[in-house]
PDB file of C-alpha atoms in Angstrom:
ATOM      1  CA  UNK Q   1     -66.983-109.147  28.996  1.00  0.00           C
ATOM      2  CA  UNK Q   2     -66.480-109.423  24.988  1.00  0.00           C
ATOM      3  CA  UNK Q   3     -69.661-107.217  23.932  1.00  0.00           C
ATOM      4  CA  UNK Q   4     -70.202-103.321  23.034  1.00  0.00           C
ATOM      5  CA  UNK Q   5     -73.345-102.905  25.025  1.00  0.00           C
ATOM      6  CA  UNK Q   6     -75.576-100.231  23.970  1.00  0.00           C
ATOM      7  CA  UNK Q   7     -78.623 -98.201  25.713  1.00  0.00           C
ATOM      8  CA  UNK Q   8     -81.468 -97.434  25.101  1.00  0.00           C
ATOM      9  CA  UNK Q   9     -82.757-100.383  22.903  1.00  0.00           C
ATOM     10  CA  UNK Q  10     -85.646 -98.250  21.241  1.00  0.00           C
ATOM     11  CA  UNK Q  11     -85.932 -94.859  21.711  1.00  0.00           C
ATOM     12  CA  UNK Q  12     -89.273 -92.531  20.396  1.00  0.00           C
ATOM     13  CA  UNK Q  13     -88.171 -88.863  20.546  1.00  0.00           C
ATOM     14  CA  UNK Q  14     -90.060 -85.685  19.532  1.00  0.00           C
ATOM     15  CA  UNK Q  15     -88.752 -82.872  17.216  1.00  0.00           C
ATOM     16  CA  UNK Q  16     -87.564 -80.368  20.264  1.00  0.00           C
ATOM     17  CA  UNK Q  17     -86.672 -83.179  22.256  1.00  0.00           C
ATOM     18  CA  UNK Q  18     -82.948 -83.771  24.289  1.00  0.00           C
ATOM     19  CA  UNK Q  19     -81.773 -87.244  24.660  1.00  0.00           C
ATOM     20  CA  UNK Q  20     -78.573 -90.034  24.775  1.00  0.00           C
ATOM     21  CA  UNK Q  21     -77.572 -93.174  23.557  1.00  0.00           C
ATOM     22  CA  UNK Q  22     -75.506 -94.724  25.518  1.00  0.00           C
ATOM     23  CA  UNK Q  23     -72.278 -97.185  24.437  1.00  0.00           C
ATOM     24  CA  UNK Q  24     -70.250 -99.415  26.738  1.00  0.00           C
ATOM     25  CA  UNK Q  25     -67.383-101.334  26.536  1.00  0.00           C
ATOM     26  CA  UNK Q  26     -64.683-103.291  28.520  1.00  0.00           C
ATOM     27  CA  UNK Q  27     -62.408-104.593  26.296  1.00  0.00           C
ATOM     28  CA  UNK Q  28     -59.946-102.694  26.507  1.00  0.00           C
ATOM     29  CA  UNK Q  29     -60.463-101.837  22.989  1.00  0.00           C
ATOM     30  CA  UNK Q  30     -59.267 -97.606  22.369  1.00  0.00           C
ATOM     31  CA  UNK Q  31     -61.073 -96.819  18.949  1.00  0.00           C
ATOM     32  CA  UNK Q  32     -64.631 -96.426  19.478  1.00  0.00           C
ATOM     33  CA  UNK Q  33     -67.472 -95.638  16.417  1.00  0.00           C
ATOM     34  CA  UNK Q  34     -71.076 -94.412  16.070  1.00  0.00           C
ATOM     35  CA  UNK Q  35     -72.572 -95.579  12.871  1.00  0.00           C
ATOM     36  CA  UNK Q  36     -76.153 -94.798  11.380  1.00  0.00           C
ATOM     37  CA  UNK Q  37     -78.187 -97.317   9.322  1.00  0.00           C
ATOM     38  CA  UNK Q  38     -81.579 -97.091   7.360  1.00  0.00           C
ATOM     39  CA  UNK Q  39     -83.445-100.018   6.680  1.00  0.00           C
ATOM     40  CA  UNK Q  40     -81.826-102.285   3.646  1.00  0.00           C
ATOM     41  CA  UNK Q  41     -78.632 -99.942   3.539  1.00  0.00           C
ATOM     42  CA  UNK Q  42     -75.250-100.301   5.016  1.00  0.00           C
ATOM     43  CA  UNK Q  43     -74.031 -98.763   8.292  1.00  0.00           C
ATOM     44  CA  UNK Q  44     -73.095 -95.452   7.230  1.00  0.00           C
ATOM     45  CA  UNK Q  45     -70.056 -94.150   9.932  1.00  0.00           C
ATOM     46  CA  UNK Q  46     -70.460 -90.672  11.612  1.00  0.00           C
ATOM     47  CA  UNK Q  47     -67.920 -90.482  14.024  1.00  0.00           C
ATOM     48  CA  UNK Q  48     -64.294 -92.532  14.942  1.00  0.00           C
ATOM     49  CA  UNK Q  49     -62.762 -91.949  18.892  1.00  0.00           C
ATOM     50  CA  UNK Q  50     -59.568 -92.878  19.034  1.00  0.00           C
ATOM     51  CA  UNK Q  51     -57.643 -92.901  22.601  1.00  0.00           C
ATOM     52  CA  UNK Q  52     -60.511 -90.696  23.494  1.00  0.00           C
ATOM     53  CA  UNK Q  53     -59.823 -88.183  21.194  1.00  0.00           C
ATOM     54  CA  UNK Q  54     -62.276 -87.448  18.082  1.00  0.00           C
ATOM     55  CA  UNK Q  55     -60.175 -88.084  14.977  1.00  0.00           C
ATOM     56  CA  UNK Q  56     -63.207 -88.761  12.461  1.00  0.00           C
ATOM     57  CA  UNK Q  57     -66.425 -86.613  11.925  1.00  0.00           C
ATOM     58  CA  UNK Q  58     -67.966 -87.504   8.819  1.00  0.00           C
ATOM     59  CA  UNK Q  59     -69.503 -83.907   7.902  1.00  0.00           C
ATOM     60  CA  UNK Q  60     -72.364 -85.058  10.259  1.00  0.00           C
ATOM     61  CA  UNK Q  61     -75.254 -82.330  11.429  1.00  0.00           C
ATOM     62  CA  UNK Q  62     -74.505 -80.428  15.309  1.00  0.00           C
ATOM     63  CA  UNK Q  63     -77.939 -81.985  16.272  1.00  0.00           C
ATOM     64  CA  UNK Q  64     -76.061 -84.959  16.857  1.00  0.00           C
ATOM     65  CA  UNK Q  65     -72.844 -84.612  19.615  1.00  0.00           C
ATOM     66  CA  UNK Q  66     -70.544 -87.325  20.109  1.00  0.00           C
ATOM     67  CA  UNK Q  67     -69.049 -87.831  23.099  1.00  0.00           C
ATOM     68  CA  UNK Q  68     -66.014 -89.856  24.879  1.00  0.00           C
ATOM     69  CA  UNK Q  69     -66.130 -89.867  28.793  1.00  0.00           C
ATOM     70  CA  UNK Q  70     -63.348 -92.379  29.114  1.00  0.00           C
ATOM     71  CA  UNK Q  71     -62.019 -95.203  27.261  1.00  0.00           C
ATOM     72  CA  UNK Q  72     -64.657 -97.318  28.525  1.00  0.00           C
ATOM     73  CA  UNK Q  73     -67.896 -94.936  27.485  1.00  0.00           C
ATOM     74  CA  UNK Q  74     -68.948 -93.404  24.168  1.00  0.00           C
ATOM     75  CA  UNK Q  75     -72.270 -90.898  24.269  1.00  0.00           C
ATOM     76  CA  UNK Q  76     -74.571 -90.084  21.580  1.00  0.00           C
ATOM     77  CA  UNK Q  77     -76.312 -86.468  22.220  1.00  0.00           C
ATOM     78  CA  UNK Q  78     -79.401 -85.603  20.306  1.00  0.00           C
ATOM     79  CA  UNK Q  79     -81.256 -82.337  20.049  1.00  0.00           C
ATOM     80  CA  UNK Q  80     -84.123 -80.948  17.539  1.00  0.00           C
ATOM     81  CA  UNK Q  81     -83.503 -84.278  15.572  1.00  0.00           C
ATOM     82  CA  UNK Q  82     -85.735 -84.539  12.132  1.00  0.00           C
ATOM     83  CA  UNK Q  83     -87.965 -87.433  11.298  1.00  0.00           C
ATOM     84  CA  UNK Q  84     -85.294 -88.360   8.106  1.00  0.00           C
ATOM     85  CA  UNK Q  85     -83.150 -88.885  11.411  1.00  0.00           C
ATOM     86  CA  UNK Q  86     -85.233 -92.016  12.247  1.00  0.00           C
ATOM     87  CA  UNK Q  87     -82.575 -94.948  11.984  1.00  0.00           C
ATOM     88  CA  UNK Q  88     -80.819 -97.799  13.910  1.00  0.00           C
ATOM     89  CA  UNK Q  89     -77.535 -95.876  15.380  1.00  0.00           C
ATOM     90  CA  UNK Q  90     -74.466 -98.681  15.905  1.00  0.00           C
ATOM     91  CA  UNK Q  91     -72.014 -98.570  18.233  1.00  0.00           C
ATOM     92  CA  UNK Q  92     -68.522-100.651  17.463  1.00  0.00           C
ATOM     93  CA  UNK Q  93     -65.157-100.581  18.693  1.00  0.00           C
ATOM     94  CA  UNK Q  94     -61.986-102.196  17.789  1.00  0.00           C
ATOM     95  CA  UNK Q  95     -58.678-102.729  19.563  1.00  0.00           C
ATOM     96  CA  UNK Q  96     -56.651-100.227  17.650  1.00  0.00           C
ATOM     97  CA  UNK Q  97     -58.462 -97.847  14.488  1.00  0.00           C
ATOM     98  CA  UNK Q  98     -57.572-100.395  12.269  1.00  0.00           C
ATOM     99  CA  UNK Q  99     -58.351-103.479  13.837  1.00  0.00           C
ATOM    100  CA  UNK Q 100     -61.427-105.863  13.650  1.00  0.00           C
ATOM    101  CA  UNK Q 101     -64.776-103.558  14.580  1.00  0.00           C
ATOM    102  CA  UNK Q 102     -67.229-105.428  16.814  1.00  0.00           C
ATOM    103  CA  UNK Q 103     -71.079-104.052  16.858  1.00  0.00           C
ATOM    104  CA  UNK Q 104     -73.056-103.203  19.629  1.00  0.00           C
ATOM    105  CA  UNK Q 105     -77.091-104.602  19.053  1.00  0.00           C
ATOM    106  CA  UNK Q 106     -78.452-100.896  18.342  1.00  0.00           C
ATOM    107  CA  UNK Q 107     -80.265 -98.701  19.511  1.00  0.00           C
ATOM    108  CA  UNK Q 108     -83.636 -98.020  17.303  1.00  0.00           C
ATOM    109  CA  UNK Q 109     -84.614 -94.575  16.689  1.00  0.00           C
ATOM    110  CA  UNK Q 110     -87.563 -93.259  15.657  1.00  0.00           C
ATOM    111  CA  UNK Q 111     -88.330 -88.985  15.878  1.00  0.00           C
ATOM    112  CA  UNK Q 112     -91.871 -88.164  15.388  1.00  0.00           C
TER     113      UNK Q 112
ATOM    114  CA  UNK Z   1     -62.373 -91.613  -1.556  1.00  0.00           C
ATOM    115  CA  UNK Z   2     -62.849 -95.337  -1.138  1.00  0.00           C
ATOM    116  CA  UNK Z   3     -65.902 -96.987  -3.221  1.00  0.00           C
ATOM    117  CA  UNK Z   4     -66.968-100.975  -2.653  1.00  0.00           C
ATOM    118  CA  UNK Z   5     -69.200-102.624  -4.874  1.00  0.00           C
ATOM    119  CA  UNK Z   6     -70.973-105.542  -4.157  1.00  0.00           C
ATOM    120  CA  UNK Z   7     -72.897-108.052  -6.020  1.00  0.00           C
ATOM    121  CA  UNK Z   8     -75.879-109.797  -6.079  1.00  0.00           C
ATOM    122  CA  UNK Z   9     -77.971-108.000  -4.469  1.00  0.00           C
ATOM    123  CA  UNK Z  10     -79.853-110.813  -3.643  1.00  0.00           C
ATOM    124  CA  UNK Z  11     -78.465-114.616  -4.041  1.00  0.00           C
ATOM    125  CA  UNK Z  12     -81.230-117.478  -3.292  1.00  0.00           C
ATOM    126  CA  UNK Z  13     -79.857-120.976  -3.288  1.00  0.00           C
ATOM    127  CA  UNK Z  14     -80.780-124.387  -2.040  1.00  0.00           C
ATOM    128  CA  UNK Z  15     -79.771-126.195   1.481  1.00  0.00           C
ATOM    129  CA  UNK Z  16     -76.216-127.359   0.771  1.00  0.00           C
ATOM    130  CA  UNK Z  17     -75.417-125.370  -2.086  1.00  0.00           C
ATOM    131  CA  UNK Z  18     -72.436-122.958  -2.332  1.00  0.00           C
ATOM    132  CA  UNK Z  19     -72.937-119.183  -2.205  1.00  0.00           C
ATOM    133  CA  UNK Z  20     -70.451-116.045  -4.121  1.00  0.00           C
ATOM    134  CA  UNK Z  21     -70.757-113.015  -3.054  1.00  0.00           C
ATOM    135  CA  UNK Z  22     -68.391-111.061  -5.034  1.00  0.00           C
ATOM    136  CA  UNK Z  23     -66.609-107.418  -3.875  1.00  0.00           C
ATOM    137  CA  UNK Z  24     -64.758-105.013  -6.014  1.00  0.00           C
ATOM    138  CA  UNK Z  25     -63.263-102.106  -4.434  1.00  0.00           C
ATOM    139  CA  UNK Z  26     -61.536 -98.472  -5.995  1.00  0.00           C
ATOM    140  CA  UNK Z  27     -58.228 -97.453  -3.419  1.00  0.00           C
ATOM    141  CA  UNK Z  28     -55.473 -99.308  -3.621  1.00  0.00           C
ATOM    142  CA  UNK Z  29     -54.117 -98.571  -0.356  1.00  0.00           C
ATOM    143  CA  UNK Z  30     -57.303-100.308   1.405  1.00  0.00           C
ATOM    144  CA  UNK Z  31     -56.022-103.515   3.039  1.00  0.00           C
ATOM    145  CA  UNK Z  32     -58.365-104.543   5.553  1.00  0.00           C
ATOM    146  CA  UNK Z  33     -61.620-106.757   3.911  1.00  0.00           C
ATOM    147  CA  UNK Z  34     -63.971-107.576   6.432  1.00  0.00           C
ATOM    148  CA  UNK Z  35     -67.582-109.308   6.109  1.00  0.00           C
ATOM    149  CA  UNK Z  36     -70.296-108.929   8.265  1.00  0.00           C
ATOM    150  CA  UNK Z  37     -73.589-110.886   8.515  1.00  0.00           C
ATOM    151  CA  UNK Z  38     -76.779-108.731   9.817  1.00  0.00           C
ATOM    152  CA  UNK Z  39     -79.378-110.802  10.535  1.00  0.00           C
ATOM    153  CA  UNK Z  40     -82.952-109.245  10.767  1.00  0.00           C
ATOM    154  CA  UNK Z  41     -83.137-106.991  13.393  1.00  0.00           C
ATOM    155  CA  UNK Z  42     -79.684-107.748  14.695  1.00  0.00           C
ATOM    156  CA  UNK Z  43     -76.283-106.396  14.506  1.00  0.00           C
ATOM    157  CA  UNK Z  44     -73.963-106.562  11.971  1.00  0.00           C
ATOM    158  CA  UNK Z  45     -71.881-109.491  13.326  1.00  0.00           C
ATOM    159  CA  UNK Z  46     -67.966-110.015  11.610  1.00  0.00           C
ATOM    160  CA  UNK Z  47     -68.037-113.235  10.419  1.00  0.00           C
ATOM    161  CA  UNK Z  48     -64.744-113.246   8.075  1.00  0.00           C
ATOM    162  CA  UNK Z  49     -61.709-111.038   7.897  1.00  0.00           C
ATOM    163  CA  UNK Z  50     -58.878-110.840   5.143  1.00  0.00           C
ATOM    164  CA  UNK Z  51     -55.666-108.357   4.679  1.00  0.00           C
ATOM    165  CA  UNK Z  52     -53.841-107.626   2.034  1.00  0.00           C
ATOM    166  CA  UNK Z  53     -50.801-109.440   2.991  1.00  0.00           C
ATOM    167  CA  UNK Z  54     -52.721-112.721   2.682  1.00  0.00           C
ATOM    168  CA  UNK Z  55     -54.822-114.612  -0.349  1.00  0.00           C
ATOM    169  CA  UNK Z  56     -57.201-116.613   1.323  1.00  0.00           C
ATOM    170  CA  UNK Z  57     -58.676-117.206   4.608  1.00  0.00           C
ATOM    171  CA  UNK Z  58     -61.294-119.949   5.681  1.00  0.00           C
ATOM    172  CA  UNK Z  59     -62.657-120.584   8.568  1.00  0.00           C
ATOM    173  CA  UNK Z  60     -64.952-123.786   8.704  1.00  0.00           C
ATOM    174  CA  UNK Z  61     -67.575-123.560   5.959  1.00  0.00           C
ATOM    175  CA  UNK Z  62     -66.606-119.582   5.317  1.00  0.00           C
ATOM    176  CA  UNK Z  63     -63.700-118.800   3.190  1.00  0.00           C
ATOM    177  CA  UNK Z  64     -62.845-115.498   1.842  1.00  0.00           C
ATOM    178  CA  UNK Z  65     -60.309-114.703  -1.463  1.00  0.00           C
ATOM    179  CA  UNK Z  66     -58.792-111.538  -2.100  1.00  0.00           C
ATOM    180  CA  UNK Z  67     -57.471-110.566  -5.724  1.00  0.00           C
ATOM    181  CA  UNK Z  68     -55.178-107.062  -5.016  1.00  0.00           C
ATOM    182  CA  UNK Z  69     -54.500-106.661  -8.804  1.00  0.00           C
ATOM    183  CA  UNK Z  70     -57.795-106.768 -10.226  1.00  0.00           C
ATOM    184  CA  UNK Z  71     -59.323-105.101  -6.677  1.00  0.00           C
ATOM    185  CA  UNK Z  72     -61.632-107.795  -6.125  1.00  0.00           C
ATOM    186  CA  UNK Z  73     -62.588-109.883  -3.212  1.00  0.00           C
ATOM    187  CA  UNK Z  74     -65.195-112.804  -2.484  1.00  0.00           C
ATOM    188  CA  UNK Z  75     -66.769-114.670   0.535  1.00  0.00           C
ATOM    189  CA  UNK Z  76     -67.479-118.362  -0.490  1.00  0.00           C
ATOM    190  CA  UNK Z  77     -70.246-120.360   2.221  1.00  0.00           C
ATOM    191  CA  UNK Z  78     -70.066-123.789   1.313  1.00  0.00           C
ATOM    192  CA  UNK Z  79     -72.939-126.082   2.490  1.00  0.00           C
ATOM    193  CA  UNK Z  80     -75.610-123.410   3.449  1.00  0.00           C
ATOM    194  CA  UNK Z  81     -77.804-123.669   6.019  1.00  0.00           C
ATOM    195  CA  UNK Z  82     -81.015-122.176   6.535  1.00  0.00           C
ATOM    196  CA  UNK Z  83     -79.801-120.338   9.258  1.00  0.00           C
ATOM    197  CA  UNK Z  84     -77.061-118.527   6.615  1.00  0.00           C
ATOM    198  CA  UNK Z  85     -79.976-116.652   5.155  1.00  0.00           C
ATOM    199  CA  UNK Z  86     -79.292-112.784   6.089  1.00  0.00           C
ATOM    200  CA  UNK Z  87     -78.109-109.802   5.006  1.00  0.00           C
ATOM    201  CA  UNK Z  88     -74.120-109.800   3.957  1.00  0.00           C
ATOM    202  CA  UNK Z  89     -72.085-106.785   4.240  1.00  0.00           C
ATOM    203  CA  UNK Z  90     -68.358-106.376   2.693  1.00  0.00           C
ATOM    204  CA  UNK Z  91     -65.846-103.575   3.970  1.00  0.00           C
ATOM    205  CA  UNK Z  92     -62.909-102.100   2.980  1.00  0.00           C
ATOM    206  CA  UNK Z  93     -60.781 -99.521   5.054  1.00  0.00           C
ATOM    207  CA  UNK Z  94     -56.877 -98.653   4.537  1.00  0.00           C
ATOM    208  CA  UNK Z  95     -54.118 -98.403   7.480  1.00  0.00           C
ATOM    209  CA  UNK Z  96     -54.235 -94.381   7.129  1.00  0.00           C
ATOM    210  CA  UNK Z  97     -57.998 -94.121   7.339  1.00  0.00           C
ATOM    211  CA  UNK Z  98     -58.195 -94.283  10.806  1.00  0.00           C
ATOM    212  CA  UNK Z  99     -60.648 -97.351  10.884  1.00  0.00           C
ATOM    213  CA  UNK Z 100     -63.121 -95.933   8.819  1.00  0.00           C
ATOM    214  CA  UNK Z 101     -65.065 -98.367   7.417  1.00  0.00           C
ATOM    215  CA  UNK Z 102     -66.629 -98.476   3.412  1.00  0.00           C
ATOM    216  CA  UNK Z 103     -69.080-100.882   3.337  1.00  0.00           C
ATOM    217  CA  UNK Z 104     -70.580-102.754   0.470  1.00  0.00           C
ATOM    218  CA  UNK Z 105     -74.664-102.078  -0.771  1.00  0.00           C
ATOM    219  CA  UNK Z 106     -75.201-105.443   0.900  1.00  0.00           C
ATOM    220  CA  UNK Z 107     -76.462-109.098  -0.350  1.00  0.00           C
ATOM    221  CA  UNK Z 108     -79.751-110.409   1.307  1.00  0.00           C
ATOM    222  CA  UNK Z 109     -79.024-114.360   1.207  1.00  0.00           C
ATOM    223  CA  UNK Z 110     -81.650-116.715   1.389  1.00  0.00           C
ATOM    224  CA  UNK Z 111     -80.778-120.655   1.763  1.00  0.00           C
ATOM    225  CA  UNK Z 112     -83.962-122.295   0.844  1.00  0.00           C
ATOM    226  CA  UNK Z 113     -84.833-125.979   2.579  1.00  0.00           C
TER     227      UNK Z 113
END
């Protein structure tokens, strides 16, 4: 399996809303990222797991919770989300923190 | 912090024409230069990758120079396709950044029949 698979493909969420997106891999690769991205604009990173272990949180709101089961799984938790929130969220992972980053296909957002 | 430019914006050319997109970045300790192609809807998929231990890469009709003293690097597609047209993405990240990413504003390339 060479792919970051990701879950849900589309997700419509209200304001006071909980949900998950949902990030697989089985690559063996231990650095796993979420990334944001609006329309037109780069992916913007929000978090970096590394073995497992959160090493980068880019200043991003608690309404969104990262989370690393195992080395396999990364979570996405989402609570009382805005509509500015509205976005395609990326998964990636790489071998090693510094090594090539391979994307899952998305997961599409939109908080009404 | 880290800060990539990229340029054009946009780039139209015609079927079997050569494309530029050109990269300039501010941290000299970044030395990993990956590109990315997004096509619409889809992921961003790495198409090219360059460190700073090396001045050129290709890989088929894809070849990517890096310039360490002036901070610049460029992807070069030589006889586009249609199917080239998409969105292009550069990156930079350093060893001691811990694989974060700084990605380019982006180039939306369209390869005109």
């Amino acid at each position: 399996d060479t792919e970051v698979t990701q879950t849900p493909k589309h997700l419509v969420m209200g304001m006071t809303n909980k949900k998950s997106l949902k990030c697989e891999q089985h690559m063996g690769h231990r650095a796993m990222y979420w990334y944001k991205q609006k329309a037109k604009k780069p992916p913007e990173l929000m978090f970096v797991y590394s073995y497992e272990k959160l090493s980068i949180n880019e200043s991003v709101p608690s309404r969104f919770s990262p989370e690393c089961p195992n080395s396999s799984l990364l979570n996405l938790h989402l609570h009382a989300l805005q509509p500015e929130d509205s976005a395609l969220y990326l998964c990636a992972s790489s071998l090693r923190d510094s090594d090539e980053a391979f994307f899952g296909q998305g997961t599409r957002l939109t908080v009404v | 912090g880290e800060n990539v430019e990229q340029h054009p914006s946009t780039l139209s050319v015609q079927e079997g024409d050569s494309a530029v997109i050109k990269c300039t970045y501010s941290d000299s300790a970044s030395n990993y230069f990956p590109w990315y192609k997004q096509e619409l809807g889809k992921r961003p998929q790495l198409i090219i990758d360059i460190r700073s231990n090396v001045g050129e890469k290709k890989d088929q009709r894809i070849a990517v120079t890096l310039n360490k003293t002036a901070k610049h690097f460029s992807l070069h597609i030589t006889e586009t396709q249609p199917e080239d047209s998409a969105v292009y993405f550069c990156a930079a990240s350093s060893y001691n950044q811990g694989g974060k990413l700084i990605f380019g504003q982006g180039t939306e390339l369209s390869v005109k029949p």
